[in-house]
PDB file of C-alpha atoms in Angstrom:
ATOM      1  CA  MET A   1       6.741 -20.674 -20.684  1.00 44.00           C
ATOM      2  CA  ASN A   2       3.070 -18.858 -20.226  1.00 41.00           C
ATOM      3  CA  ASN A   3       1.499 -16.729 -22.300  1.00 37.00           C
ATOM      4  CA  ILE A   4      -0.117 -13.963 -20.158  1.00 35.00           C
ATOM      5  CA  LYS A   5      -2.906 -12.065 -21.232  1.00 32.00           C
ATOM      6  CA  VAL A   6      -2.413  -8.324 -20.075  1.00 32.00           C
ATOM      7  CA  ILE A   7      -4.655  -5.196 -20.395  1.00 26.00           C
ATOM      8  CA  ILE A   8      -2.845  -1.913 -20.789  1.00 26.00           C
ATOM      9  CA  LEU A   9      -5.141   1.631 -20.044  1.00 24.00           C
ATOM     10  CA  GLY A  10      -2.342   3.442 -21.164  1.00 28.00           C
ATOM     11  CA  SER A  11       1.634   3.092 -21.123  1.00 32.00           C
ATOM     12  CA  LEU A  12       3.128  -0.865 -20.608  1.00 32.00           C
ATOM     13  CA  PHE A  13       5.117   0.018 -17.415  1.00 34.00           C
ATOM     14  CA  SER A  14       6.173   3.253 -18.729  1.00 35.00           C
ATOM     15  CA  LEU A  15       9.598   1.170 -20.166  1.00 35.00           C
ATOM     16  CA  LEU A  16       9.114   0.712 -23.265  1.00 35.00           C
ATOM     17  CA  LEU A  17       5.719   3.026 -25.590  1.00 33.00           C
ATOM     18  CA  LEU A  18       4.705   6.138 -24.678  1.00 31.00           C
ATOM     19  CA  SER A  19       1.862   5.578 -26.904  1.00 30.00           C
ATOM     20  CA  CYS A  20       0.590   1.453 -26.625  1.00 31.00           C
ATOM     21  CA  THR A  21      -2.589   1.091 -25.026  1.00 27.00           C
ATOM     22  CA  LYS A  22      -2.871  -2.483 -25.054  1.00 29.00           C
ATOM     23  CA  ASN A  23      -0.571  -5.343 -24.514  1.00 32.00           C
ATOM     24  CA  ASP A  24      -2.555  -8.603 -25.946  1.00 34.00           C
ATOM     25  CA  ASP A  25       0.884 -11.193 -25.649  1.00 42.00           C
ATOM     26  CA  THR A  26       3.594 -11.254 -23.072  1.00 44.00           C
ATOM     27  CA  THR A  27       6.066 -14.182 -22.747  1.00 45.00           C
ATOM     28  CA  VAL A  28       8.886 -14.303 -20.506  1.00 48.00           C
ATOM     29  CA  ILE A  29      11.753 -16.424 -21.454  1.00 47.00           C
ATOM     30  CA  LEU A  30      14.036 -18.238 -18.328  1.00 48.00           C
ATOM     31  CA  LEU A  31      17.786 -17.611 -19.804  1.00 46.00           C
ATOM     32  CA  GLY A  32      18.245 -19.843 -17.676  1.00 46.00           C
ATOM     33  CA  GLU A  33      21.872 -20.743 -15.819  1.00 45.00           C
ATOM     34  CA  GLU A  34      24.157 -20.807 -17.782  1.00 40.00           C
ATOM     35  CA  ALA A  35      23.495 -17.164 -19.148  1.00 49.00           C
ATOM     36  CA  TYR A  36      24.021 -15.231 -16.069  1.00 51.00           C
ATOM     37  CA  ILE A  37      22.804 -11.743 -15.078  1.00 59.00           C
ATOM     38  CA  GLU A  38      26.029 -10.513 -17.000  1.00 62.00           C
ATOM     39  CA  LYS A  39      25.025 -11.980 -20.098  1.00 73.00           C
ATOM     40  CA  ILE A  40      21.189 -10.058 -20.064  1.00 78.00           C
ATOM     41  CA  THR A  41      23.296  -6.425 -21.024  1.00 84.00           C
ATOM     42  CA  ASP A  42      24.984  -7.954 -23.794  1.00 85.00           C
ATOM     43  CA  VAL A  43      22.905  -6.335 -26.286  1.00 86.00           C
ATOM     44  CA  ILE A  44      24.152  -2.831 -24.710  1.00 88.00           C
ATOM     45  CA  PRO A  45      26.936  -1.521 -27.158  1.00 86.00           C
ATOM     46  CA  ASP A  46      30.207  -0.982 -25.765  1.00 90.00           C
ATOM     47  CA  THR A  47      30.211   2.486 -25.787  1.00 89.00           C
ATOM     48  CA  LEU A  48      27.300   2.604 -23.869  1.00 89.00           C
ATOM     49  CA  GLN A  49      28.422  -0.509 -21.481  1.00 89.00           C
ATOM     50  CA  HIS A  50      30.137   2.653 -18.901  1.00 90.00           C
ATOM     51  CA  VAL A  51      27.383   5.065 -19.499  1.00 88.00           C
ATOM     52  CA  PHE A  52      24.829   2.011 -17.945  1.00 89.00           C
ATOM     53  CA  GLU A  53      26.875   0.617 -15.261  1.00 90.00           C
ATOM     54  CA  GLU A  54      27.898   4.369 -14.606  1.00 89.00           C
ATOM     55  CA  TYR A  55      23.870   5.123 -13.890  1.00 89.00           C
ATOM     56  CA  PHE A  56      22.964   1.430 -13.313  1.00 90.00           C
ATOM     57  CA  GLY A  57      26.068   0.176 -11.172  1.00 87.00           C
ATOM     58  CA  THR A  58      26.581  -3.540 -10.666  1.00 83.00           C
ATOM     59  CA  ASN A  59      23.788  -6.455 -10.469  1.00 81.00           C
ATOM     60  CA  PRO A  60      24.568  -8.019  -7.288  1.00 79.00           C
ATOM     61  CA  SER A  61      25.175 -11.995  -7.845  1.00 80.00           C
ATOM     62  CA  GLY A  62      25.569 -14.946  -5.993  1.00 81.00           C
ATOM     63  CA  TYR A  63      23.911 -18.308  -5.402  1.00 84.00           C
ATOM     64  CA  ILE A  64      22.479 -17.742  -1.516  1.00 89.00           C
ATOM     65  CA  PRO A  65      20.061 -14.538  -2.417  1.00 91.00           C
ATOM     66  CA  PRO A  66      18.090 -13.119   0.798  1.00 94.00           C
ATOM     67  CA  ASN A  67      14.581 -13.929   0.843  1.00 95.00           C
ATOM     68  CA  VAL A  68      13.065 -11.495  -1.682  1.00 95.00           C
ATOM     69  CA  GLU A  69       8.737 -12.518  -0.539  1.00 95.00           C
ATOM     70  CA  GLY A  70       6.300  -9.871  -0.009  1.00 96.00           C
ATOM     71  CA  GLU A  71       4.518  -7.750  -1.929  1.00 96.00           C
ATOM     72  CA  TYR A  72       6.178  -3.811  -2.744  1.00 97.00           C
ATOM     73  CA  ILE A  73       5.132  -0.595  -3.593  1.00 96.00           C
ATOM     74  CA  ILE A  74       7.785   1.531  -5.661  1.00 94.00           C
ATOM     75  CA  SER A  75       6.401   5.146  -5.539  1.00 92.00           C
ATOM     76  CA  PRO A  76       7.605   7.376  -6.531  1.00 89.00           C
ATOM     77  CA  LYS A  77       8.264   5.427 -10.225  1.00 90.00           C
ATOM     78  CA  GLN A  78      11.454   8.055 -11.420  1.00 88.00           C
ATOM     79  CA  ARG A  79      12.908   7.743 -14.416  1.00 87.00           C
ATOM     80  CA  ILE A  80      16.997   8.625 -14.187  1.00 87.00           C
ATOM     81  CA  PHE A  81      18.520   7.539 -18.271  1.00 87.00           C
ATOM     82  CA  SER A  82      18.051   6.165 -21.044  1.00 87.00           C
ATOM     83  CA  ASN A  83      20.054   6.641 -24.618  1.00 86.00           C
ATOM     84  CA  VAL A  84      16.664   7.055 -26.062  1.00 81.00           C
ATOM     85  CA  PRO A  85      16.689  10.547 -28.119  1.00 74.00           C
ATOM     86  CA  GLU A  86      15.047  13.111 -25.828  1.00 64.00           C
ATOM     87  CA  ASP A  87      12.459  14.302 -28.263  1.00 53.00           C
ATOM     88  CA  ASN A  88      11.268  10.479 -28.406  1.00 59.00           C
ATOM     89  CA  TRP A  89      11.311   9.363 -24.427  1.00 60.00           C
ATOM     90  CA  PRO A  90      11.745  12.292 -22.265  1.00 65.00           C
ATOM     91  CA  LEU A  91      12.959  12.081 -18.971  1.00 69.00           C
ATOM     92  CA  ASP A  92      10.617  14.745 -17.059  1.00 65.00           C
ATOM     93  CA  ILE A  93       6.895  12.068 -17.515  1.00 70.00           C
ATOM     94  CA  ILE A  94       5.528  11.658 -14.377  1.00 66.00           C
ATOM     95  CA  GLU A  95       5.685   7.418 -13.417  1.00 80.00           C
ATOM     96  CA  PRO A  96       2.771   5.043 -12.335  1.00 87.00           C
ATOM     97  CA  ASP A  97       3.327   3.836  -9.599  1.00 91.00           C
ATOM     98  CA  ILE A  98       4.386  -0.074  -9.200  1.00 92.00           C
ATOM     99  CA  ASN A  99       3.188  -2.995  -6.892  1.00 94.00           C
ATOM    100  CA  ILE A 100       5.433  -5.701  -6.929  1.00 95.00           C
ATOM    101  CA  THR A 101       4.656  -9.392  -5.231  1.00 95.00           C
ATOM    102  CA  MET A 102       7.116 -12.369  -5.361  1.00 95.00           C
ATOM    103  CA  SER A 103       6.520 -15.164  -3.861  1.00 94.00           C
ATOM    104  CA  LYS A 104       7.510 -19.309  -4.212  1.00 93.00           C
ATOM    105  CA  GLN A 105      11.395 -18.322  -3.844  1.00 92.00           C
ATOM    106  CA  HIS A 106      12.943 -21.568  -4.478  1.00 88.00           C
ATOM    107  CA  ASN A 107      16.560 -22.939  -5.851  1.00 79.00           C
ATOM    108  CA  ARG A 108      17.351 -19.343  -7.727  1.00 85.00           C
ATOM    109  CA  GLU A 109      13.331 -18.779  -8.753  1.00 88.00           C
ATOM    110  CA  CYS A 110      10.322 -17.103  -8.010  1.00 91.00           C
ATOM    111  CA  ILE A 111       7.205 -16.070  -9.230  1.00 92.00           C
ATOM    112  CA  LEU A 112       6.984 -12.323  -9.906  1.00 93.00           C
ATOM    113  CA  GLN A 113       4.065 -10.391 -10.188  1.00 92.00           C
ATOM    114  CA  LEU A 114       3.815  -6.581 -11.276  1.00 89.00           C
ATOM    115  CA  LYS A 115       0.759  -4.187 -11.250  1.00 88.00           C
ATOM    116  CA  GLU A 116       0.822  -1.054 -12.349  1.00 83.00           C
ATOM    117  CA  ALA A 117      -2.116   1.955 -13.674  1.00 73.00           C
ATOM    118  CA  THR A 118      -1.184   0.223 -17.304  1.00 67.00           C
ATOM    119  CA  GLU A 119      -0.599  -3.894 -16.546  1.00 72.00           C
ATOM    120  CA  THR A 120      -0.348  -7.269 -14.608  1.00 77.00           C
ATOM    121  CA  LEU A 121       2.015  -9.705 -14.628  1.00 79.00           C
ATOM    122  CA  THR A 122       2.955 -13.039 -13.277  1.00 80.00           C
ATOM    123  CA  ASP A 123       5.496 -14.999 -14.269  1.00 83.00           C
ATOM    124  CA  THR A 124       8.692 -17.491 -13.135  1.00 86.00           C
ATOM    125  CA  VAL A 125      11.559 -15.006 -12.959  1.00 89.00           C
ATOM    126  CA  TYR A 126      15.596 -15.773 -12.025  1.00 88.00           C
ATOM    127  CA  ILE A 127      16.782 -14.458  -8.749  1.00 90.00           C
ATOM    128  CA  THR A 128      20.555 -14.128  -7.562  1.00 88.00           C
ATOM    129  CA  GLY A 129      22.429 -12.297  -4.706  1.00 90.00           C
ATOM    130  CA  TYR A 130      24.130 -12.678  -1.433  1.00 92.00           C
ATOM    131  CA  ASP A 131      23.664 -10.447   2.289  1.00 95.00           C
ATOM    132  CA  ASN A 132      20.658  -8.307   1.018  1.00 96.00           C
ATOM    133  CA  LEU A 133      21.731  -8.109  -1.788  1.00 95.00           C
ATOM    134  CA  PHE A 134      19.526  -9.549  -4.617  1.00 94.00           C
ATOM    135  CA  THR A 135      18.981  -9.382  -8.282  1.00 91.00           C
ATOM    136  CA  VAL A 136      16.201 -10.380 -10.004  1.00 92.00           C
ATOM    137  CA  TYR A 137      16.353 -11.058 -14.042  1.00 88.00           C
ATOM    138  CA  TYR A 138      14.848 -12.306 -16.966  1.00 85.00           C
ATOM    139  CA  THR A 139      13.393 -11.770 -21.001  1.00 83.00           C
ATOM    140  CA  GLU A 140      10.185 -10.604 -21.997  1.00 82.00           C
ATOM    141  CA  GLU A 141       8.787 -10.914 -25.591  1.00 81.00           C
ATOM    142  CA  LYS A 142       5.767  -8.444 -25.764  1.00 77.00           C
ATOM    143  CA  THR A 143       3.006  -7.482 -29.035  1.00 76.00           C
ATOM    144  CA  LEU A 144       1.440  -4.509 -28.762  1.00 71.00           C
ATOM    145  CA  GLN A 145      -1.665  -2.803 -30.567  1.00 72.00           C
ATOM    146  CA  HIS A 146      -1.563   1.116 -31.669  1.00 68.00           C
ATOM    147  CA  SER A 147      -3.624   2.368 -34.086  1.00 72.00           C
ATOM    148  CA  GLY A 148      -4.692  -0.598 -35.625  1.00 77.00           C
ATOM    149  CA  TYR A 149      -0.595  -1.364 -35.966  1.00 78.00           C
ATOM    150  CA  GLU A 150       1.546  -4.141 -33.978  1.00 78.00           C
ATOM    151  CA  HIS A 151       4.828  -3.758 -32.374  1.00 75.00           C
ATOM    152  CA  TYR A 152       7.138  -7.081 -31.562  1.00 81.00           C
ATOM    153  CA  ILE A 153       9.311  -6.245 -28.401  1.00 82.00           C
ATOM    154  CA  THR A 154      11.996  -8.575 -27.240  1.00 86.00           C
ATOM    155  CA  ARG A 155      13.711  -6.933 -23.945  1.00 85.00           C
ATOM    156  CA  ASN A 156      15.754  -7.837 -20.882  1.00 87.00           C
ATOM    157  CA  VAL A 157      14.670  -6.573 -17.619  1.00 90.00           C
ATOM    158  CA  ILE A 158      16.497  -6.890 -14.644  1.00 91.00           C
ATOM    159  CA  PHE A 159      15.444  -5.478 -10.879  1.00 92.00           C
ATOM    160  CA  LYS A 160      17.577  -4.787  -7.986  1.00 94.00           C
ATOM    161  CA  GLY A 161      18.304  -4.013  -4.424  1.00 95.00           C
ATOM    162  CA  GLU A 162      18.453  -4.772  -0.946  1.00 96.00           C
ATOM    163  CA  MET A 163      16.257  -6.632   1.288  1.00 97.00           C
ATOM    164  CA  THR A 164      15.546  -4.402   4.853  1.00 96.00           C
ATOM    165  CA  ASP A 165      12.913  -4.988   7.270  1.00 94.00           C
ATOM    166  CA  TYR A 166      10.869  -2.205   5.887  1.00 95.00           C
ATOM    167  CA  GLY A 167      10.950  -2.671   1.754  1.00 96.00           C
ATOM    168  CA  ILE A 168      13.352  -2.539  -0.902  1.00 97.00           C
ATOM    169  CA  LYS A 169      16.069  -0.165  -0.414  1.00 96.00           C
ATOM    170  CA  ASN A 170      18.180   1.271  -3.243  1.00 95.00           C
ATOM    171  CA  LEU A 171      15.262  -0.529  -6.417  1.00 95.00           C
ATOM    172  CA  LYS A 172      16.401   0.115  -8.923  1.00 95.00           C
ATOM    173  CA  ILE A 173      15.021  -1.111 -12.628  1.00 93.00           C
ATOM    174  CA  ALA A 174      16.531  -1.615 -16.374  1.00 93.00           C
ATOM    175  CA  SER A 175      14.494  -2.614 -19.391  1.00 90.00           C
ATOM    176  CA  ILE A 176      17.369  -3.020 -22.322  1.00 91.00           C
ATOM    177  CA  ILE A 177      15.943  -3.428 -25.583  1.00 88.00           C
ATOM    178  CA  VAL A 178      17.274  -6.721 -27.532  1.00 87.00           C
ATOM    179  CA  ASN A 179      15.018  -6.666 -30.674  1.00 84.00           C
ATOM    180  CA  ALA A 180      12.174  -4.409 -31.963  1.00 80.00           C
ATOM    181  CA  ASP A 181       9.680  -4.475 -35.140  1.00 79.00           C
ATOM    182  CA  ASP A 182       6.499  -3.334 -36.149  1.00 73.00           C
ATOM    183  CA  ASN A 183       4.316  -3.860 -39.340  1.00 72.00           C
ATOM    184  CA  SER A 184       3.464   0.272 -39.375  1.00 72.00           C
ATOM    185  CA  HIS A 185       5.687   0.463 -42.210  1.00 70.00           C
ATOM    186  CA  GLY A 186       7.707   3.640 -40.853  1.00 66.00           C
ATOM    187  CA  ASN A 187       4.861   5.155 -39.255  1.00 64.00           C
ATOM    188  CA  MET A 188       5.730   4.361 -35.554  1.00 65.00           C
ATOM    189  CA  ILE A 189       9.041   4.812 -33.086  1.00 66.00           C
ATOM    190  CA  GLN A 190      11.352   2.416 -34.336  1.00 68.00           C
ATOM    191  CA  TYR A 191      13.426   1.672 -30.635  1.00 76.00           C
ATOM    192  CA  LYS A 192      16.565  -0.596 -32.064  1.00 82.00           C
ATOM    193  CA  ARG A 193      18.563  -3.037 -30.062  1.00 85.00           C
ATOM    194  CA  GLY A 194      20.699  -2.029 -26.924  1.00 88.00           C
ATOM    195  CA  ASP A 195      18.691   0.669 -26.145  1.00 89.00           C
ATOM    196  CA  PHE A 196      17.710   1.152 -22.626  1.00 90.00           C
ATOM    197  CA  PHE A 197      15.556   2.991 -20.206  1.00 90.00           C
ATOM    198  CA  LEU A 198      16.949   3.268 -15.684  1.00 92.00           C
ATOM    199  CA  TYR A 199      14.275   3.897 -13.243  1.00 91.00           C
ATOM    200  CA  GLU A 200      14.571   4.240  -9.285  1.00 92.00           C
ATOM    201  CA  ASP A 201      12.244   4.552  -6.785  1.00 92.00           C
ATOM    202  CA  GLY A 202      12.504   8.237  -6.281  1.00 88.00           C
ATOM    203  CA  ASP A 203      12.559   8.419  -2.537  1.00 91.00           C
ATOM    204  CA  ASN A 204      15.241   5.086  -2.043  1.00 93.00           C
ATOM    205  CA  LEU A 205      12.871   2.406   0.201  1.00 95.00           C
ATOM    206  CA  SER A 206       9.721   0.160  -1.686  1.00 96.00           C
ATOM    207  CA  GLU A 207       8.096  -0.016   1.064  1.00 96.00           C
ATOM    208  CA  LYS A 208       6.624  -3.506   1.592  1.00 95.00           C
ATOM    209  CA  ILE A 209       3.149  -3.179   2.237  1.00 93.00           C
ATOM    210  CA  ASN A 210       2.086  -7.020   2.816  1.00 85.00           C
TER     211      ASN A 210
END
């Protein structure tokens, strides 16, 4: 899978680290059809699965997703839940807007391009769904640098929503930590397998801008 050079101005996608200032390497890993959408949440502890479903809901799955091609803006991006302690990941932080472009949709794959103040990312991702409902999902490996340390993260990412003539309705995003490690010897905030962060578009419509 492609290695993608990413420039970070502040925090990556605001989904992971408050303090990261540069992202040197990103690899998106397609899960394959045998790893269907339900499996992407398997790393969440059983005791928290009901909490995830309460805030995020179910994932639209199916073999004929709607046409999602276009450019959309997620504004305001609003954090709605995290199981990471509040002192490490407060919920009231203002999030930067996100522009996402989905293109070349074919056979339940599409190209996802993500642009934020802190990051750009382009790669192939999976898409499922039915009628106007869709789910986009992928696994991502990242190497982040901060204060001379490297932080290695693998996370599962889910976008889901409902396509309309005006954009994506009720878009939600989940970022689920699969693995996190670093070479700081305890000087950086540690996340653990199963930590997750949930977001939504605060006005319930991610407007189509192109």
